[in-house]
Each structure stands twice: as C-alpha cells, then as structure tokens.
PDB file of C-alpha atoms and ligand atoms in Angstrom:
ATOM      1  CA  MET A   1       0.013  -0.096  -0.054  1.00  0.00           C
ATOM      2  CA  SER A   2       1.382   3.365  -0.928  1.00  0.00           C
ATOM      3  CA  SER A   3       2.002   5.787   2.088  1.00  0.00           C
ATOM      4  CA  PRO A   4      -1.109   7.807   2.982  1.00  0.00           C
ATOM      5  CA  HIS A   5       0.775  10.454   4.829  1.00  0.00           C
ATOM      6  CA  PRO A   6       4.345  12.053   4.487  1.00  0.00           C
ATOM      7  CA  ASP A   7       5.403  10.932   8.174  1.00  0.00           C
ATOM      8  CA  ILE A   8       4.427   7.398   7.518  1.00  0.00           C
ATOM      9  CA  ASP A   9       6.895   5.321   5.578  1.00  0.00           C
ATOM     10  CA  ARG A  10       4.897   2.070   5.394  1.00  0.00           C
ATOM     11  CA  VAL A  11       1.310   0.897   6.429  1.00  0.00           C
ATOM     12  CA  LEU A  12       1.731  -2.427   8.227  1.00  0.00           C
ATOM     13  CA  LEU A  13      -1.796  -3.001   9.058  1.00  0.00           C
ATOM     14  CA  THR A  14      -4.831  -1.440   7.398  1.00  0.00           C
ATOM     15  CA  ALA A  15      -8.021  -0.147   9.257  1.00  0.00           C
ATOM     16  CA  GLU A  16      -9.909  -2.814   7.464  1.00  0.00           C
ATOM     17  CA  ALA A  17      -7.477  -5.514   8.583  1.00  0.00           C
ATOM     18  CA  ILE A  18      -7.450  -4.311  12.241  1.00  0.00           C
ATOM     19  CA  ALA A  19     -11.163  -4.152  12.229  1.00  0.00           C
ATOM     20  CA  VAL A  20     -11.532  -7.880  11.288  1.00  0.00           C
ATOM     21  CA  ARG A  21      -8.881  -9.034  13.701  1.00  0.00           C
ATOM     22  CA  VAL A  22     -10.405  -6.983  16.677  1.00  0.00           C
ATOM     23  CA  ALA A  23     -13.723  -8.517  15.949  1.00  0.00           C
ATOM     24  CA  GLU A  24     -12.140 -11.923  16.149  1.00  0.00           C
ATOM     25  CA  LEU A  25     -10.493 -11.093  19.382  1.00  0.00           C
ATOM     26  CA  GLY A  26     -13.666  -9.895  20.956  1.00  0.00           C
ATOM     27  CA  ALA A  27     -15.536 -13.228  19.856  1.00  0.00           C
ATOM     28  CA  GLU A  28     -12.693 -15.310  21.333  1.00  0.00           C
ATOM     29  CA  VAL A  29     -12.586 -13.410  24.665  1.00  0.00           C
ATOM     30  CA  GLY A  30     -16.416 -13.582  24.711  1.00  0.00           C
ATOM     31  CA  ARG A  31     -16.239 -17.467  24.410  1.00  0.00           C
ATOM     32  CA  ASP A  32     -13.485 -17.854  26.917  1.00  0.00           C
ATOM     33  CA  LEU A  33     -15.340 -15.638  29.554  1.00  0.00           C
ATOM     34  CA  ALA A  34     -18.840 -16.887  28.605  1.00  0.00           C
ATOM     35  CA  GLY A  35     -19.715 -17.453  32.387  1.00  0.00           C
ATOM     36  CA  ALA A  36     -18.451 -14.074  33.429  1.00  0.00           C
ATOM     37  CA  ASP A  37     -21.197 -11.848  32.510  1.00  0.00           C
ATOM     38  CA  GLY A  38     -21.435  -9.116  35.448  1.00  0.00           C
ATOM     39  CA  GLN A  39     -18.003 -10.232  36.794  1.00  0.00           C
ATOM     40  CA  LEU A  40     -15.945  -8.886  33.819  1.00  0.00           C
ATOM     41  CA  VAL A  41     -13.678  -6.099  34.317  1.00  0.00           C
ATOM     42  CA  ILE A  42     -11.886  -4.643  31.383  1.00  0.00           C
ATOM     43  CA  VAL A  43      -8.814  -2.627  32.049  1.00  0.00           C
ATOM     44  CA  PRO A  44      -7.553  -0.649  29.150  1.00  0.00           C
ATOM     45  CA  VAL A  45      -3.947   0.829  29.659  1.00  0.00           C
ATOM     46  CA  MET A  46      -4.037   4.619  28.888  1.00  0.00           C
ATOM     47  CA  THR A  47      -3.253   6.209  26.695  1.00  0.00           C
ATOM     48  CA  GLY A  48      -2.391   3.711  23.947  1.00  0.00           C
ATOM     49  CA  GLY A  49      -5.067   1.200  24.870  1.00  0.00           C
ATOM     50  CA  PHE A  50      -7.992   3.616  24.227  1.00  0.00           C
ATOM     51  CA  ILE A  51      -8.665   2.816  20.611  1.00  0.00           C
ATOM     52  CA  ILE A  52      -8.513  -0.965  20.784  1.00  0.00           C
ATOM     53  CA  VAL A  53     -10.560  -1.112  23.808  1.00  0.00           C
ATOM     54  CA  ALA A  54     -13.429   1.029  22.314  1.00  0.00           C
ATOM     55  CA  ASP A  55     -13.487  -1.428  19.429  1.00  0.00           C
ATOM     56  CA  LEU A  56     -13.045  -4.556  21.340  1.00  0.00           C
ATOM     57  CA  VAL A  57     -15.638  -3.971  24.119  1.00  0.00           C
ATOM     58  CA  ARG A  58     -18.386  -3.665  21.363  1.00  0.00           C
ATOM     59  CA  HIS A  59     -17.580  -7.020  20.158  1.00  0.00           C
ATOM     60  CA  LEU A  60     -18.153  -8.881  23.532  1.00  0.00           C
ATOM     61  CA  PRO A  61     -21.254 -10.830  23.766  1.00  0.00           C
ATOM     62  CA  GLN A  62     -21.278  -9.985  27.601  1.00  0.00           C
ATOM     63  CA  ARG A  63     -23.334  -7.058  28.081  1.00  0.00           C
ATOM     64  CA  ARG A  64     -22.627  -6.263  31.784  1.00  0.00           C
ATOM     65  CA  VAL A  65     -19.104  -5.283  31.689  1.00  0.00           C
ATOM     66  CA  ARG A  66     -17.148  -2.842  33.714  1.00  0.00           C
ATOM     67  CA  ILE A  67     -14.392  -0.654  32.455  1.00  0.00           C
ATOM     68  CA  GLU A  68     -11.699   0.713  34.697  1.00  0.00           C
ATOM     69  CA  VAL A  69      -8.787   2.594  33.152  1.00  0.00           C
ATOM     70  CA  VAL A  70      -5.187   2.460  34.369  1.00  0.00           C
ATOM     71  CA  THR A  71      -2.395   4.614  33.629  1.00  0.00           C
ATOM     72  CA  VAL A  72       1.080   3.325  33.125  1.00  0.00           C
ATOM     73  CA  SER A  73       4.271   5.347  32.291  1.00  0.00           C
ATOM     74  CA  SER A  74       7.137   3.888  30.692  1.00  0.00           C
ATOM     75  CA  TYR A  75       9.015   5.679  27.750  1.00  0.00           C
ATOM     76  CA  GLY A  76      10.735   8.754  28.704  1.00  0.00           C
ATOM     77  CA  GLY A  77       9.738  11.648  26.364  1.00  0.00           C
ATOM     78  CA  THR A  78      10.198  10.813  22.790  1.00  0.00           C
ATOM     79  CA  ASN A  79      12.800   8.153  23.604  1.00  0.00           C
ATOM     80  CA  MET A  80      11.923   4.998  21.693  1.00  0.00           C
ATOM     81  CA  THR A  81      13.463   2.364  23.965  1.00  0.00           C
ATOM     82  CA  SER A  82      11.603   1.251  27.086  1.00  0.00           C
ATOM     83  CA  ARG A  83      12.723   2.158  30.565  1.00  0.00           C
ATOM     84  CA  GLY A  84      10.446   0.002  32.803  1.00  0.00           C
ATOM     85  CA  SER A  85       6.906   0.552  33.838  1.00  0.00           C
ATOM     86  CA  GLN A  86       5.384   2.505  36.676  1.00  0.00           C
ATOM     87  CA  LEU A  87       1.671   2.366  37.574  1.00  0.00           C
ATOM     88  CA  LEU A  88       0.451   6.048  37.971  1.00  0.00           C
ATOM     89  CA  GLY A  89      -3.293   5.653  38.336  1.00  0.00           C
ATOM     90  CA  ALA A  90      -4.852   3.318  41.119  1.00  0.00           C
ATOM     91  CA  LEU A  91      -6.052   0.056  40.082  1.00  0.00           C
ATOM     92  CA  PRO A  92      -9.800  -0.453  41.320  1.00  0.00           C
ATOM     93  CA  GLU A  93     -10.327  -1.715  44.726  1.00  0.00           C
ATOM     94  CA  THR A  94     -13.052  -4.031  43.546  1.00  0.00           C
ATOM     95  CA  LEU A  95     -11.285  -6.761  41.799  1.00  0.00           C
ATOM     96  CA  VAL A  96     -11.856  -9.521  44.402  1.00  0.00           C
ATOM     97  CA  GLY A  97     -13.474 -12.517  42.568  1.00  0.00           C
ATOM     98  CA  LYS A  98     -13.647 -10.549  39.242  1.00  0.00           C
ATOM     99  CA  HIS A  99     -12.361 -11.702  35.837  1.00  0.00           C
ATOM    100  CA  VAL A 100     -10.096  -8.978  34.686  1.00  0.00           C
ATOM    101  CA  LEU A 101      -9.006  -8.343  31.102  1.00  0.00           C
ATOM    102  CA  VAL A 102      -5.931  -5.857  30.558  1.00  0.00           C
ATOM    103  CA  VAL A 103      -6.115  -4.204  27.060  1.00  0.00           C
ATOM    104  CA  ASP A 104      -3.016  -2.420  25.656  1.00  0.00           C
ATOM    105  CA  ASP A 105      -1.911  -1.370  22.366  1.00  0.00           C
ATOM    106  CA  ILE A 106       1.407  -3.270  22.105  1.00  0.00           C
ATOM    107  CA  LEU A 107       3.421  -5.842  23.935  1.00  0.00           C
ATOM    108  CA  ASP A 108       7.112  -4.676  23.620  1.00  0.00           C
ATOM    109  CA  THR A 109       9.294  -5.280  26.741  1.00  0.00           C
ATOM    110  CA  GLY A 110       6.540  -6.770  28.506  1.00  0.00           C
ATOM    111  CA  GLY A 111       7.085  -4.609  31.612  1.00  0.00           C
ATOM    112  CA  THR A 112       3.488  -3.099  31.549  1.00  0.00           C
ATOM    113  CA  LEU A 113       1.521  -6.431  31.359  1.00  0.00           C
ATOM    114  CA  ARG A 114       3.685  -8.054  33.950  1.00  0.00           C
ATOM    115  CA  LEU A 115       3.278  -5.132  36.368  1.00  0.00           C
ATOM    116  CA  LEU A 116      -0.363  -5.074  35.858  1.00  0.00           C
ATOM    117  CA  GLN A 117      -0.828  -9.071  35.984  1.00  0.00           C
ATOM    118  CA  GLU A 118       0.977  -9.219  39.176  1.00  0.00           C
ATOM    119  CA  GLU A 119      -0.901  -6.419  40.982  1.00  0.00           C
ATOM    120  CA  ILE A 120      -4.354  -7.731  39.735  1.00  0.00           C
ATOM    121  CA  LEU A 121      -3.790 -11.088  41.164  1.00  0.00           C
ATOM    122  CA  ARG A 122      -2.537  -9.599  44.372  1.00  0.00           C
ATOM    123  CA  ARG A 123      -5.804  -7.832  44.509  1.00  0.00           C
ATOM    124  CA  GLY A 124      -7.726 -11.133  44.688  1.00  0.00           C
ATOM    125  CA  ALA A 125      -9.083 -11.271  41.076  1.00  0.00           C
ATOM    126  CA  ALA A 126     -10.529 -14.528  40.016  1.00  0.00           C
ATOM    127  CA  SER A 127      -8.603 -14.438  36.781  1.00  0.00           C
ATOM    128  CA  SER A 128      -6.224 -12.059  34.961  1.00  0.00           C
ATOM    129  CA  ARG A 129      -5.858 -12.191  31.115  1.00  0.00           C
ATOM    130  CA  SER A 130      -4.388  -9.761  28.700  1.00  0.00           C
ATOM    131  CA  CYS A 131      -5.026  -8.664  25.146  1.00  0.00           C
ATOM    132  CA  VAL A 132      -2.870  -6.473  22.890  1.00  0.00           C
ATOM    133  CA  LEU A 133      -3.272  -5.521  19.328  1.00  0.00           C
ATOM    134  CA  LEU A 134       0.411  -5.975  18.562  1.00  0.00           C
ATOM    135  CA  ARG A 135       3.358  -7.819  19.849  1.00  0.00           C
ATOM    136  CA  LYS A 136       6.955  -7.331  19.079  1.00  0.00           C
ATOM    137  CA  PRO A 137       9.680 -10.222  18.736  1.00  0.00           C
ATOM    138  CA  THR A 138      11.620  -9.157  21.928  1.00  0.00           C
ATOM    139  CA  ALA A 139      12.971 -11.377  24.709  1.00  0.00           C
ATOM    140  CA  GLY A 140      10.766  -9.484  27.157  1.00  0.00           C
ATOM    141  CA  ALA A 141       7.519 -10.229  25.079  1.00  0.00           C
ATOM    142  CA  ALA A 142       8.544 -13.990  24.977  1.00  0.00           C
ATOM    143  CA  ARG A 143       8.629 -14.187  28.827  1.00  0.00           C
ATOM    144  CA  THR A 144       5.247 -12.250  29.116  1.00  0.00           C
ATOM    145  CA  LYS A 145       2.038 -14.200  29.283  1.00  0.00           C
ATOM    146  CA  CYS A 146      -0.337 -12.836  26.904  1.00  0.00           C
ATOM    147  CA  ASP A 147      -3.639 -14.469  26.176  1.00  0.00           C
ATOM    148  CA  TYR A 148      -4.780 -12.538  22.923  1.00  0.00           C
ATOM    149  CA  VAL A 149      -2.635 -11.061  20.411  1.00  0.00           C
ATOM    150  CA  GLY A 150      -3.833  -9.225  17.290  1.00  0.00           C
ATOM    151  CA  PHE A 151      -0.713  -9.302  15.335  1.00  0.00           C
ATOM    152  CA  ASP A 152       2.989 -10.201  15.587  1.00  0.00           C
ATOM    153  CA  ILE A 153       4.816  -7.477  13.927  1.00  0.00           C
ATOM    154  CA  PRO A 154       8.707  -6.762  13.222  1.00  0.00           C
ATOM    155  CA  ASP A 155      10.550  -4.945  15.834  1.00  0.00           C
ATOM    156  CA  GLU A 156      10.116  -1.642  14.383  1.00  0.00           C
ATOM    157  CA  PHE A 157       8.770   1.606  15.878  1.00  0.00           C
ATOM    158  CA  VAL A 158       5.144   2.142  14.817  1.00  0.00           C
ATOM    159  CA  VAL A 159       2.227   4.572  15.259  1.00  0.00           C
ATOM    160  CA  GLY A 160      -1.362   4.628  14.767  1.00  0.00           C
ATOM    161  CA  TYR A 161      -4.505   2.961  16.146  1.00  0.00           C
ATOM    162  CA  GLY A 162      -3.511   4.307  19.862  1.00  0.00           C
ATOM    163  CA  LEU A 163       0.177   4.306  19.396  1.00  0.00           C
ATOM    164  CA  ASP A 164       1.990   7.468  19.548  1.00  0.00           C
ATOM    165  CA  TYR A 165       5.347   9.208  18.929  1.00  0.00           C
ATOM    166  CA  ASP A 166       5.769  12.340  21.172  1.00  0.00           C
ATOM    167  CA  GLY A 167       1.845  12.218  21.637  1.00  0.00           C
ATOM    168  CA  LEU A 168       1.240  12.348  18.008  1.00  0.00           C
ATOM    169  CA  TYR A 169      -0.448   9.757  15.554  1.00  0.00           C
ATOM    170  CA  ARG A 170      -2.651   7.981  17.871  1.00  0.00           C
ATOM    171  CA  ASN A 171      -5.648   8.813  15.812  1.00  0.00           C
ATOM    172  CA  LEU A 172      -4.447   7.207  12.496  1.00  0.00           C
ATOM    173  CA  PRO A 173      -6.976   4.488  11.652  1.00  0.00           C
ATOM    174  CA  TYR A 174      -3.993   2.134  10.380  1.00  0.00           C
ATOM    175  CA  VAL A 175      -0.743   1.115  11.927  1.00  0.00           C
ATOM    176  CA  GLY A 176       2.490   2.369  10.120  1.00  0.00           C
ATOM    177  CA  THR A 177       6.124   2.807  10.618  1.00  0.00           C
ATOM    178  CA  LEU A 178       7.352   6.427  11.256  1.00  0.00           C
ATOM    179  CA  ALA A 179       9.507   8.128   8.573  1.00  0.00           C
ATOM    180  CA  LEU A 180      12.892   9.054   9.825  1.00  0.00           C
ATOM    181  CA  HIS A 181      12.178  12.822   9.160  1.00  0.00           C
ATOM    182  CA  ALA A 182       9.273  12.776  11.651  1.00  0.00           C
ATOM    183  CA  ARG A 183      11.710  11.642  14.398  1.00  0.00           C
ATOM    184  CA  SER A 184      12.936  15.062  14.775  1.00  0.00           C
ATOM    185  CA  ALA A 185      16.525  15.272  16.069  1.00  0.00           C
ATOM    186  CA  SER A 186      15.542  18.048  18.433  1.00  0.00           C
ATOM    187  CA  HIS A 187      13.049  15.715  19.982  1.00  0.00           C
ATOM    188  CA  GLU A 188      15.212  12.660  20.546  1.00  0.00           C
ATOM    189  CA  CYS A 189      16.764  13.802  23.752  1.00  0.00           C
ATOM    190  CA  THR A 190      13.694  15.093  25.546  1.00  0.00           C
ATOM    191  CA  ASP A 191      13.552  13.199  28.632  1.00  0.00           C
ATOM    192  CA  GLY A 192      10.200  13.587  30.505  1.00  0.00           C
ATOM    193  CA  ALA A 193       7.546  11.131  32.010  1.00  0.00           C
ATOM    194  CA  HIS A 194       5.387   9.923  29.232  1.00  0.00           C
ATOM    195  CA  LEU A 195       2.078   8.296  29.352  1.00  0.00           C
ATOM    196  CA  GLU A 196       1.887   5.118  27.310  1.00  0.00           C
TER     197      GLU A 196
HETATM  198  P1  IMP B 201       6.113  -2.676  27.265  1.00  0.00           P
HETATM  199  O1  IMP B 201       7.577  -2.190  26.924  1.00  0.00           O
HETATM  200  O2  IMP B 201       5.708  -3.927  26.791  1.00  0.00           O
HETATM  201  O3  IMP B 201       5.825  -2.315  28.706  1.00  0.00           O
HETATM  202  O4  IMP B 201       5.248  -1.597  26.617  1.00  0.00           O
HETATM  203  C1  IMP B 201       5.064  -0.236  27.002  1.00  0.00           C
HETATM  204  C2  IMP B 201       4.599   0.789  26.111  1.00  0.00           C
HETATM  205  O5  IMP B 201       5.381   1.147  25.088  1.00  0.00           O
HETATM  206  C3  IMP B 201       3.305   0.274  25.215  1.00  0.00           C
HETATM  207  O6  IMP B 201       2.069   0.343  25.826  1.00  0.00           O
HETATM  208  C4  IMP B 201       3.457   1.365  24.092  1.00  0.00           C
HETATM  209  O7  IMP B 201       2.641   2.480  24.603  1.00  0.00           O
HETATM  210  C5  IMP B 201       4.821   1.701  24.094  1.00  0.00           C
HETATM  211  N1  IMP B 201       5.519   1.253  22.890  1.00  0.00           N
HETATM  212  C6  IMP B 201       6.242   0.008  22.579  1.00  0.00           C
HETATM  213  N2  IMP B 201       6.636  -0.204  21.358  1.00  0.00           N
HETATM  214  C7  IMP B 201       6.010   1.154  20.656  1.00  0.00           C
HETATM  215  C8  IMP B 201       6.008   1.381  19.413  1.00  0.00           C
HETATM  216  O8  IMP B 201       6.584   0.863  18.600  1.00  0.00           O
HETATM  217  N3  IMP B 201       5.356   2.566  19.016  1.00  0.00           N
HETATM  218  C9  IMP B 201       4.791   3.335  20.015  1.00  0.00           C
HETATM  219  N4  IMP B 201       4.676   2.931  21.353  1.00  0.00           N
HETATM  220  C10 IMP B 201       5.287   1.917  21.659  1.00  0.00           C
HETATM  221 MG1   MG B 202       0.879   1.764  25.722  1.00  0.00          MG
END
C-alpha cells in the first residue's frame, strides 16, 4: 500500500485488517469468559489502549461489563526504547472475585503487562488475562503471558490506532512505521515522563 501521509513510511496494518482481527479477538474473549457476565472488568492501559478497547468491548457478547482505566508510564519523552513501567493511576479496589482483562496497544518489553498482571492477582481477582493489538519479537515479550494477540509485527517503531510518537499519530486509523524525518533530532533527547 502506498503511504497515506508523508510522516508514514509504510502501512503495516490497514484499518480494515485491524477491524477484522479485533472482531475475532472480541468473539474469542467472549467465548473464554462466557460465564463471567457481570463479573468482567476490562482494564485499558492509557493512553495507547483507548482505541482498541473501544472497538473490542463492542464485540463482546457479555453486556454487563465494567471498564476501569489505568495509566502506566514507561517511555521517557520521545525516547523510543523502554525504561521500565510504573503504575500512575490506582487500580480499582473492587477486583476480588472478578475476571479481569487488561487491554493495551502493544507488547514490547512486557514490563507493563507483567506489572499489571501481578498487581491484579494480588488484589484477589478470580482471573487475569491480557489482550494486545500488537506484539514485537523481543525477549521480554517472549517471557510475558499474553492471552490474546492481534498481530505479531517486526521490531520496528510503529504509530497509529492508539500508538504515538511524542503524543502524536494516535488517531491514525491504520498502523504504520514512522518516517525518519518525523523523528525530529531536537526531540530525540527529550527526557520526561510519558504516558503510554
Ligand atoms: P512494554 O515495553 O511492553 O511495557 O510496552 C510499553 C509501552 O510502550 C506500550 O504500551 C506502548 O505504549 C509503548 N510502545 C512500545 N513499542 C512502541 C512502538 O513501536 N510505538 C509506540 N509506542 C510503543
Ligand atoms: Mg501503551
């Protein structure tokens, strides 16, 4: 596919391909948690998880579902390598006996999902599952339990469908690789807390 925007080198996943796969994931989650109607808590990881969760929950057959967002910070500023994860927002207190599904944009080092899974089970949840749109072939991802994966992608920096660079591009309806010129040199050294 030709590039739809000058800042995007290559489209990895079209909006159509994503829609088909997210519908499949919703059906799969729905089957696995068929008995959990009323006890299901969906935990989107802000900010990157906001688009996949909006699409995913509308494909769940369960109708009595709670959604409780959490915020995790990891990347510093526009750095494109992970520096470990930290929970910023509190997890809901009401997880005892609940079936929890964490939803995030991408599994990279796995720090985010491992942190959340540990914390969710510590809070007495009946089960803790996770779902990501994308997974990169990293050592950290390989040792991280993830129950539902939309697509395995190459280890490249991608944006769109929730994923950002310096807070931009989350609203692209597709997932693509960022052109070199868009990773401005003046931005590369920025070193601030960044919400994933
Ligand atoms: P983790 O390294 O698995 O903990 O992932 C942390 C977060 O890094 C993800 O939720 C994303 O927000 C972000 N991230 C990882 N890879 C990319 C990427 O290629 N583009 C944009 N954000 C990314
Ligand atoms: Mg994220």
